[in-house]
Amino acid sequence: MTAVPGDPGPADQRPAPGDGWRRRWRVRARALGDAARLRTRRFWDGAQPTLRQLWWTEEPETPVTTVDRRAPEPLVVPAQGQVYVFLVRATYTWSSETARPELFGWYVDYFQQQATQRLHRLAVRHAVEVPPHRPRDLHAALTAALAEDDPPPWTYARGEVTFACEPDVTVHLDERVRRLLQPYWEQRIALECERDLARRRAEFADERDRRDRQPEATGARPAPRAPDAKDLFPLEPLLPPPAPRPAPGQRPRPGEPQPPAV
């Protein structure tokens, strides 16, 4: 027959010897954990103001403007008649607040060709109506066009990077036209120098005449002349040379003055 276990008695429900020890340590650990958490929370709440002062805060970046100037080769544009040309020299000032300094030069090289072509089209459109010996007229036309038709700064963008360009333009003569105009300008400069010299001479003569007529008009006597050295030290008349004395025992010639008696 198989034995059937009976119901556990009171003796079987008693805890094992180690269960009370574990239970006490479990309660003790829970109490220590709660106390540690409470102290940690209090410490953290008290340290919050100090930690906020020590936290790293990133200030907003201040935009820095980088500037560069480029003076490429002069632009050659045909003048009126398509025989001679003008030389258009331009200095480009580039500036940007969004480009990094290490990439600034690369962006300027990238946009420089576009700005040069833009100025070349503008110069060609106005140079065909200007005679080749009048660079000042072309400079005035380009200045007016830059101020009205296509005012700077010119803006260029690539992605999030933007650039501003301001051209400064000067116009020069063709070397062939310069050689043709050189004799004319040399003669003109010589004539202007002669005219300036004649004008200065006339002004000096008028001033001298006015200074001479001023005492006569006012009736005042002319200012006394400063004494000269001859006035301060007059020269005495020269005395006649002494008469020659005759030799001893020789009579004086008739008409000769007698020597004074000793």
Short mmCIF file of the C-alpha atoms (twelve columns), coordinates in Angstrom:
data_MODEL
# 
_entry.id   MODEL 
# 
loop_
_atom_site.group_PDB 
_atom_site.id 
_atom_site.type_symbol 
_atom_site.label_atom_id 
_atom_site.label_alt_id 
_atom_site.label_comp_id 
_atom_site.label_asym_id 
_atom_site.label_seq_id 
_atom_site.Cartn_x 
_atom_site.Cartn_y 
_atom_site.Cartn_z 
_atom_site.pdbx_PDB_model_num 
ATOM 1   C CA . MET A 1   0.000   0.000   0.000   1 
ATOM 2   C CA . THR A 2   1.087   3.550   -0.733  1 
ATOM 3   C CA . ALA A 3   1.397   5.856   2.219   1 
ATOM 4   C CA . VAL A 4   -0.660  9.093   1.994   1 
ATOM 5   C CA . PRO A 5   0.884   12.119  3.690   1 
ATOM 6   C CA . GLY A 6   -1.275  13.673  6.304   1 
ATOM 7   C CA . ASP A 7   -2.020  17.344  6.961   1 
ATOM 8   C CA . PRO A 8   0.897   19.318  8.303   1 
ATOM 9   C CA . GLY A 9   0.680   19.930  11.931  1 
ATOM 10  C CA . PRO A 10  1.616   23.002  13.933  1 
ATOM 11  C CA . ALA A 11  5.119   21.736  14.290  1 
ATOM 12  C CA . ASP A 12  5.572   21.659  10.503  1 
ATOM 13  C CA . GLN A 13  4.502   25.394  10.059  1 
ATOM 14  C CA . ARG A 14  7.285   26.832  12.215  1 
ATOM 15  C CA . PRO A 15  9.773   29.000  10.258  1 
ATOM 16  C CA . ALA A 16  13.162  27.698  9.537   1 
ATOM 17  C CA . PRO A 17  15.974  28.999  11.707  1 
ATOM 18  C CA . GLY A 18  17.376  31.237  8.892   1 
ATOM 19  C CA . ASP A 19  14.082  32.878  7.809   1 
ATOM 20  C CA . GLY A 20  13.930  35.325  10.724  1 
ATOM 21  C CA . TRP A 21  17.484  36.499  10.109  1 
ATOM 22  C CA . ARG A 22  16.793  37.170  6.427   1 
ATOM 23  C CA . ARG A 23  13.560  38.957  7.225   1 
ATOM 24  C CA . ARG A 24  15.270  41.263  9.725   1 
ATOM 25  C CA . TRP A 25  18.055  42.145  7.282   1 
ATOM 26  C CA . ARG A 26  15.490  42.774  4.527   1 
ATOM 27  C CA . VAL A 27  13.582  45.207  6.701   1 
ATOM 28  C CA . ARG A 28  16.814  46.825  7.825   1 
ATOM 29  C CA . ALA A 29  18.047  47.238  4.223   1 
ATOM 30  C CA . ARG A 30  14.698  48.723  3.154   1 
ATOM 31  C CA . ALA A 31  14.869  51.261  5.989   1 
ATOM 32  C CA . LEU A 32  18.478  52.178  5.161   1 
ATOM 33  C CA . GLY A 33  17.560  52.576  1.486   1 
ATOM 34  C CA . ASP A 34  14.636  54.853  2.289   1 
ATOM 35  C CA . ALA A 35  16.820  56.977  4.564   1 
ATOM 36  C CA . ALA A 36  19.580  57.199  1.926   1 
ATOM 37  C CA . ARG A 37  17.093  58.236  -0.738  1 
ATOM 38  C CA . LEU A 38  15.658  60.868  1.570   1 
ATOM 39  C CA . ARG A 39  19.096  62.289  2.357   1 
ATOM 40  C CA . THR A 40  20.055  62.227  -1.307  1 
ATOM 41  C CA . ARG A 41  16.871  64.085  -2.289  1 
ATOM 42  C CA . ARG A 42  17.489  66.714  0.361   1 
ATOM 43  C CA . PHE A 43  21.118  67.117  -0.700  1 
ATOM 44  C CA . TRP A 44  20.140  67.382  -4.351  1 
ATOM 45  C CA . ASP A 45  17.466  70.000  -3.624  1 
ATOM 46  C CA . GLY A 46  19.952  72.059  -1.652  1 
ATOM 47  C CA . ALA A 47  22.685  71.777  -4.310  1 
ATOM 48  C CA . GLN A 48  20.448  72.796  -7.220  1 
ATOM 49  C CA . PRO A 49  21.093  76.595  -6.956  1 
ATOM 50  C CA . THR A 50  24.859  76.080  -6.825  1 
ATOM 51  C CA . LEU A 51  24.853  73.606  -9.704  1 
ATOM 52  C CA . ARG A 52  22.803  75.952  -11.858 1 
ATOM 53  C CA . GLN A 53  25.562  78.555  -11.538 1 
ATOM 54  C CA . LEU A 54  28.151  75.992  -12.601 1 
ATOM 55  C CA . TRP A 55  26.223  74.631  -15.561 1 
ATOM 56  C CA . TRP A 56  27.736  75.320  -19.020 1 
ATOM 57  C CA . THR A 57  25.576  77.691  -21.011 1 
ATOM 58  C CA . GLU A 58  26.338  78.385  -24.653 1 
ATOM 59  C CA . GLU A 59  25.912  82.041  -25.535 1 
ATOM 60  C CA . PRO A 60  24.587  82.910  -28.993 1 
ATOM 61  C CA . GLU A 61  27.402  83.253  -31.499 1 
ATOM 62  C CA . THR A 62  28.187  86.798  -32.574 1 
ATOM 63  C CA . PRO A 63  28.427  87.027  -36.371 1 
ATOM 64  C CA . VAL A 64  31.921  87.966  -37.556 1 
ATOM 65  C CA . THR A 65  32.303  89.741  -40.895 1 
ATOM 66  C CA . THR A 66  35.266  88.633  -42.983 1 
ATOM 67  C CA . VAL A 67  36.457  91.025  -45.692 1 
ATOM 68  C CA . ASP A 68  38.784  90.416  -48.643 1 
ATOM 69  C CA . ARG A 69  39.790  92.578  -51.625 1 
ATOM 70  C CA . ARG A 70  40.689  91.235  -55.049 1 
ATOM 71  C CA . ALA A 71  42.176  93.146  -58.010 1 
ATOM 72  C CA . PRO A 72  42.192  90.817  -61.039 1 
ATOM 73  C CA . GLU A 73  43.484  91.589  -64.507 1 
ATOM 74  C CA . PRO A 74  41.898  94.642  -66.224 1 
ATOM 75  C CA . LEU A 75  38.934  94.127  -68.511 1 
ATOM 76  C CA . VAL A 76  39.436  95.006  -72.201 1 
ATOM 77  C CA . VAL A 77  36.316  96.563  -73.728 1 
ATOM 78  C CA . PRO A 78  36.081  98.004  -77.272 1 
ATOM 79  C CA . ALA A 79  35.575  101.752 -77.640 1 
ATOM 80  C CA . GLN A 80  33.533  103.577 -80.253 1 
ATOM 81  C CA . GLY A 81  34.548  102.431 -83.728 1 
ATOM 82  C CA . GLN A 82  35.766  99.007  -82.558 1 
ATOM 83  C CA . VAL A 83  39.409  100.000 -83.311 1 
ATOM 84  C CA . TYR A 84  40.748  101.034 -79.912 1 
ATOM 85  C CA . VAL A 85  39.840  99.738  -76.486 1 
ATOM 86  C CA . PHE A 86  39.492  100.847 -72.882 1 
ATOM 87  C CA . LEU A 87  41.118  99.163  -69.901 1 
ATOM 88  C CA . VAL A 88  38.666  98.836  -67.027 1 
ATOM 89  C CA . ARG A 89  40.378  98.081  -63.729 1 
ATOM 90  C CA . ALA A 90  38.203  96.990  -60.824 1 
ATOM 91  C CA . THR A 91  38.842  96.209  -57.173 1 
ATOM 92  C CA . TYR A 92  36.282  93.825  -55.655 1 
ATOM 93  C CA . THR A 93  35.572  93.977  -51.916 1 
ATOM 94  C CA . TRP A 94  34.084  90.693  -50.662 1 
ATOM 95  C CA . SER A 95  32.416  90.324  -47.262 1 
ATOM 96  C CA . SER A 96  30.448  87.591  -45.529 1 
ATOM 97  C CA . GLU A 97  29.060  86.856  -42.056 1 
ATOM 98  C CA . THR A 98  28.144  83.213  -42.653 1 
ATOM 99  C CA . ALA A 99  31.281  81.784  -44.283 1 
ATOM 100 C CA . ARG A 100 33.878  80.087  -42.158 1 
ATOM 101 C CA . PRO A 101 37.305  81.726  -42.297 1 
ATOM 102 C CA . GLU A 102 39.043  78.606  -43.624 1 
ATOM 103 C CA . LEU A 103 36.591  78.417  -46.560 1 
ATOM 104 C CA . PHE A 104 36.327  82.153  -47.234 1 
ATOM 105 C CA . GLY A 105 39.001  82.217  -49.965 1 
ATOM 106 C CA . TRP A 106 37.454  79.239  -51.759 1 
ATOM 107 C CA . TYR A 107 34.060  80.940  -51.927 1 
ATOM 108 C CA . VAL A 108 35.633  84.184  -53.181 1 
ATOM 109 C CA . ASP A 109 37.404  82.312  -55.982 1 
ATOM 110 C CA . TYR A 110 34.111  80.636  -56.839 1 
ATOM 111 C CA . PHE A 111 32.109  83.889  -57.051 1 
ATOM 112 C CA . GLN A 112 34.883  86.072  -58.541 1 
ATOM 113 C CA . GLN A 113 34.272  84.886  -62.109 1 
ATOM 114 C CA . GLN A 114 30.569  85.685  -61.877 1 
ATOM 115 C CA . ALA A 115 31.243  89.220  -60.625 1 
ATOM 116 C CA . THR A 116 33.848  89.811  -63.355 1 
ATOM 117 C CA . GLN A 117 31.447  88.730  -66.095 1 
ATOM 118 C CA . ARG A 118 28.732  90.937  -64.625 1 
ATOM 119 C CA . LEU A 119 30.965  94.018  -64.715 1 
ATOM 120 C CA . HIS A 120 32.266  93.143  -68.199 1 
ATOM 121 C CA . ARG A 121 28.751  93.063  -69.657 1 
ATOM 122 C CA . LEU A 122 27.992  96.415  -68.078 1 
ATOM 123 C CA . ALA A 123 31.223  97.994  -69.383 1 
ATOM 124 C CA . VAL A 124 30.774  96.689  -72.944 1 
ATOM 125 C CA . ARG A 125 27.241  98.075  -73.111 1 
ATOM 126 C CA . HIS A 126 28.425  101.618 -72.314 1 
ATOM 127 C CA . ALA A 127 31.882  101.655 -73.955 1 
ATOM 128 C CA . VAL A 128 30.616  101.250 -77.523 1 
ATOM 129 C CA . GLU A 129 29.179  104.782 -77.384 1 
ATOM 130 C CA . VAL A 130 32.297  106.523 -75.981 1 
ATOM 131 C CA . PRO A 131 35.209  107.782 -78.166 1 
ATOM 132 C CA . PRO A 132 38.519  106.057 -77.372 1 
ATOM 133 C CA . HIS A 133 40.181  109.265 -76.110 1 
ATOM 134 C CA . ARG A 134 37.509  109.987 -73.430 1 
ATOM 135 C CA . PRO A 135 37.994  107.539 -70.556 1 
ATOM 136 C CA . ARG A 136 36.432  110.021 -68.160 1 
ATOM 137 C CA . ASP A 137 33.101  109.769 -69.971 1 
ATOM 138 C CA . LEU A 138 33.126  105.981 -69.716 1 
ATOM 139 C CA . HIS A 139 33.981  106.178 -66.016 1 
ATOM 140 C CA . ALA A 140 31.034  108.537 -65.450 1 
ATOM 141 C CA . ALA A 141 28.713  106.217 -67.399 1 
ATOM 142 C CA . LEU A 142 29.826  103.162 -65.414 1 
ATOM 143 C CA . THR A 143 29.439  105.003 -62.121 1 
ATOM 144 C CA . ALA A 144 25.913  106.052 -63.044 1 
ATOM 145 C CA . ALA A 145 25.032  102.530 -64.189 1 
ATOM 146 C CA . LEU A 146 26.332  101.016 -60.952 1 
ATOM 147 C CA . ALA A 147 24.315  103.517 -58.953 1 
ATOM 148 C CA . GLU A 148 21.032  103.175 -60.867 1 
ATOM 149 C CA . ASP A 149 20.819  100.025 -63.013 1 
ATOM 150 C CA . ASP A 150 22.827  97.518  -60.985 1 
ATOM 151 C CA . PRO A 151 23.632  99.043  -57.572 1 
ATOM 152 C CA . PRO A 152 26.101  97.253  -55.295 1 
ATOM 153 C CA . PRO A 153 26.542  95.370  -53.112 1 
ATOM 154 C CA . TRP A 154 26.060  92.368  -55.378 1 
ATOM 155 C CA . THR A 155 24.786  89.349  -53.453 1 
ATOM 156 C CA . TYR A 156 25.857  85.770  -54.131 1 
ATOM 157 C CA . ALA A 157 24.757  82.641  -52.248 1 
ATOM 158 C CA . ARG A 158 25.696  78.977  -52.150 1 
ATOM 159 C CA . GLY A 159 23.640  76.912  -49.742 1 
ATOM 160 C CA . GLU A 160 23.479  78.779  -46.427 1 
ATOM 161 C CA . VAL A 161 26.549  80.908  -47.206 1 
ATOM 162 C CA . THR A 162 25.957  84.414  -48.602 1 
ATOM 163 C CA . PHE A 163 28.500  86.905  -49.909 1 
ATOM 164 C CA . ALA A 164 28.353  90.628  -50.729 1 
ATOM 165 C CA . CYS A 165 30.555  92.194  -53.414 1 
ATOM 166 C CA . GLU A 166 31.255  95.911  -54.000 1 
ATOM 167 C CA . PRO A 167 33.279  96.816  -57.143 1 
ATOM 168 C CA . ASP A 168 35.417  99.956  -57.391 1 
ATOM 169 C CA . VAL A 169 36.029  100.859 -61.057 1 
ATOM 170 C CA . THR A 170 38.633  102.990 -62.863 1 
ATOM 171 C CA . VAL A 171 39.087  103.441 -66.646 1 
ATOM 172 C CA . HIS A 172 42.407  103.829 -68.486 1 
ATOM 173 C CA . LEU A 173 43.431  104.649 -72.041 1 
ATOM 174 C CA . ASP A 174 44.641  102.217 -74.635 1 
ATOM 175 C CA . GLU A 175 48.438  102.423 -74.969 1 
ATOM 176 C CA . ARG A 176 48.136  103.235 -78.692 1 
ATOM 177 C CA . VAL A 177 45.804  106.137 -77.951 1 
ATOM 178 C CA . ARG A 178 48.165  107.308 -75.213 1 
ATOM 179 C CA . ARG A 179 51.072  107.545 -77.668 1 
ATOM 180 C CA . LEU A 180 48.917  109.508 -80.120 1 
ATOM 181 C CA . LEU A 181 47.800  111.985 -77.459 1 
ATOM 182 C CA . GLN A 182 51.216  112.512 -75.878 1 
ATOM 183 C CA . PRO A 183 52.453  115.307 -78.251 1 
ATOM 184 C CA . TYR A 184 49.146  117.144 -77.913 1 
ATOM 185 C CA . TRP A 185 49.276  117.045 -74.135 1 
ATOM 186 C CA . GLU A 186 52.927  118.110 -74.051 1 
ATOM 187 C CA . GLN A 187 52.078  121.188 -76.153 1 
ATOM 188 C CA . ARG A 188 49.031  121.933 -74.038 1 
ATOM 189 C CA . ILE A 189 51.018  121.695 -70.807 1 
ATOM 190 C CA . ALA A 190 53.680  124.048 -72.201 1 
ATOM 191 C CA . LEU A 191 51.028  126.600 -73.237 1 
ATOM 192 C CA . GLU A 192 49.346  126.441 -69.856 1 
ATOM 193 C CA . CYS A 193 52.691  127.000 -68.125 1 
ATOM 194 C CA . GLU A 194 53.375  130.071 -70.302 1 
ATOM 195 C CA . ARG A 195 49.899  131.434 -69.640 1 
ATOM 196 C CA . ASP A 196 50.321  130.901 -65.904 1 
ATOM 197 C CA . LEU A 197 53.685  132.676 -65.983 1 
ATOM 198 C CA . ALA A 198 52.229  135.663 -67.919 1 
ATOM 199 C CA . ARG A 199 49.321  135.911 -65.483 1 
ATOM 200 C CA . ARG A 200 51.657  135.938 -62.508 1 
ATOM 201 C CA . ARG A 201 53.799  138.647 -64.121 1 
ATOM 202 C CA . ALA A 202 50.725  140.807 -64.789 1 
ATOM 203 C CA . GLU A 203 49.526  140.394 -61.201 1 
ATOM 204 C CA . PHE A 204 52.955  141.363 -59.887 1 
ATOM 205 C CA . ALA A 205 53.080  144.474 -62.138 1 
ATOM 206 C CA . ASP A 206 49.589  145.561 -61.048 1 
ATOM 207 C CA . GLU A 207 50.490  145.147 -57.396 1 
ATOM 208 C CA . ARG A 208 53.653  147.196 -57.849 1 
ATOM 209 C CA . ASP A 209 51.803  150.013 -59.661 1 
ATOM 210 C CA . ARG A 210 49.120  150.068 -56.968 1 
ATOM 211 C CA . ARG A 211 51.744  150.274 -54.265 1 
ATOM 212 C CA . ASP A 212 53.485  153.141 -56.082 1 
ATOM 213 C CA . ARG A 213 50.232  155.120 -56.607 1 
ATOM 214 C CA . GLN A 214 49.010  154.726 -53.055 1 
ATOM 215 C CA . PRO A 215 51.146  157.558 -51.514 1 
ATOM 216 C CA . GLU A 216 50.102  159.992 -54.304 1 
ATOM 217 C CA . ALA A 217 46.392  159.217 -53.838 1 
ATOM 218 C CA . THR A 218 46.465  159.753 -50.076 1 
ATOM 219 C CA . GLY A 219 48.728  162.834 -50.231 1 
ATOM 220 C CA . ALA A 220 51.138  161.304 -47.780 1 
ATOM 221 C CA . ARG A 221 54.817  161.774 -48.144 1 
ATOM 222 C CA . PRO A 222 56.799  158.770 -49.157 1 
ATOM 223 C CA . ALA A 223 58.489  156.979 -46.344 1 
ATOM 224 C CA . PRO A 224 62.012  158.232 -45.692 1 
ATOM 225 C CA . ARG A 225 64.755  156.189 -47.206 1 
ATOM 226 C CA . ALA A 226 66.891  154.250 -44.800 1 
ATOM 227 C CA . PRO A 227 70.304  155.866 -44.314 1 
ATOM 228 C CA . ASP A 228 73.089  154.365 -46.323 1 
ATOM 229 C CA . ALA A 229 76.632  153.781 -45.193 1 
ATOM 230 C CA . LYS A 230 77.758  156.758 -47.310 1 
ATOM 231 C CA . ASP A 231 75.385  159.015 -45.357 1 
ATOM 232 C CA . LEU A 232 76.639  157.838 -42.006 1 
ATOM 233 C CA . PHE A 233 80.328  157.956 -42.927 1 
ATOM 234 C CA . PRO A 234 80.910  160.710 -45.557 1 
ATOM 235 C CA . LEU A 235 84.229  160.591 -47.410 1 
ATOM 236 C CA . GLU A 236 86.647  163.495 -46.708 1 
ATOM 237 C CA . PRO A 237 88.324  165.268 -49.674 1 
ATOM 238 C CA . LEU A 238 91.815  164.077 -50.466 1 
ATOM 239 C CA . LEU A 239 94.703  166.386 -49.409 1 
ATOM 240 C CA . PRO A 240 97.262  167.476 -52.035 1 
ATOM 241 C CA . PRO A 241 100.482 165.487 -52.006 1 
ATOM 242 C CA . PRO A 242 103.426 167.141 -50.205 1 
ATOM 243 C CA . ALA A 243 105.957 169.178 -52.287 1 
ATOM 244 C CA . PRO A 244 109.294 167.493 -52.968 1 
ATOM 245 C CA . ARG A 245 112.057 168.683 -50.729 1 
ATOM 246 C CA . PRO A 246 115.247 170.018 -52.650 1 
ATOM 247 C CA . ALA A 247 118.549 168.394 -52.118 1 
ATOM 248 C CA . PRO A 248 120.993 170.103 -49.755 1 
ATOM 249 C CA . GLY A 249 122.787 173.018 -51.447 1 
ATOM 250 C CA . GLN A 250 120.269 173.139 -54.347 1 
ATOM 251 C CA . ARG A 251 118.022 176.107 -54.902 1 
ATOM 252 C CA . PRO A 252 114.348 175.509 -55.517 1 
ATOM 253 C CA . ARG A 253 113.110 176.032 -59.008 1 
ATOM 254 C CA . PRO A 254 111.025 179.037 -59.709 1 
ATOM 255 C CA . GLY A 255 107.326 178.339 -59.277 1 
ATOM 256 C CA . GLU A 256 107.817 175.460 -56.882 1 
ATOM 257 C CA . PRO A 257 106.406 175.879 -53.371 1 
ATOM 258 C CA . GLN A 258 108.952 176.640 -50.710 1 
ATOM 259 C CA . PRO A 259 109.386 173.955 -48.053 1 
ATOM 260 C CA . PRO A 260 108.397 175.025 -44.592 1 
ATOM 261 C CA . ALA A 261 111.133 176.338 -42.375 1 
ATOM 262 C CA . VAL A 262 112.254 174.033 -39.634 1 
# 
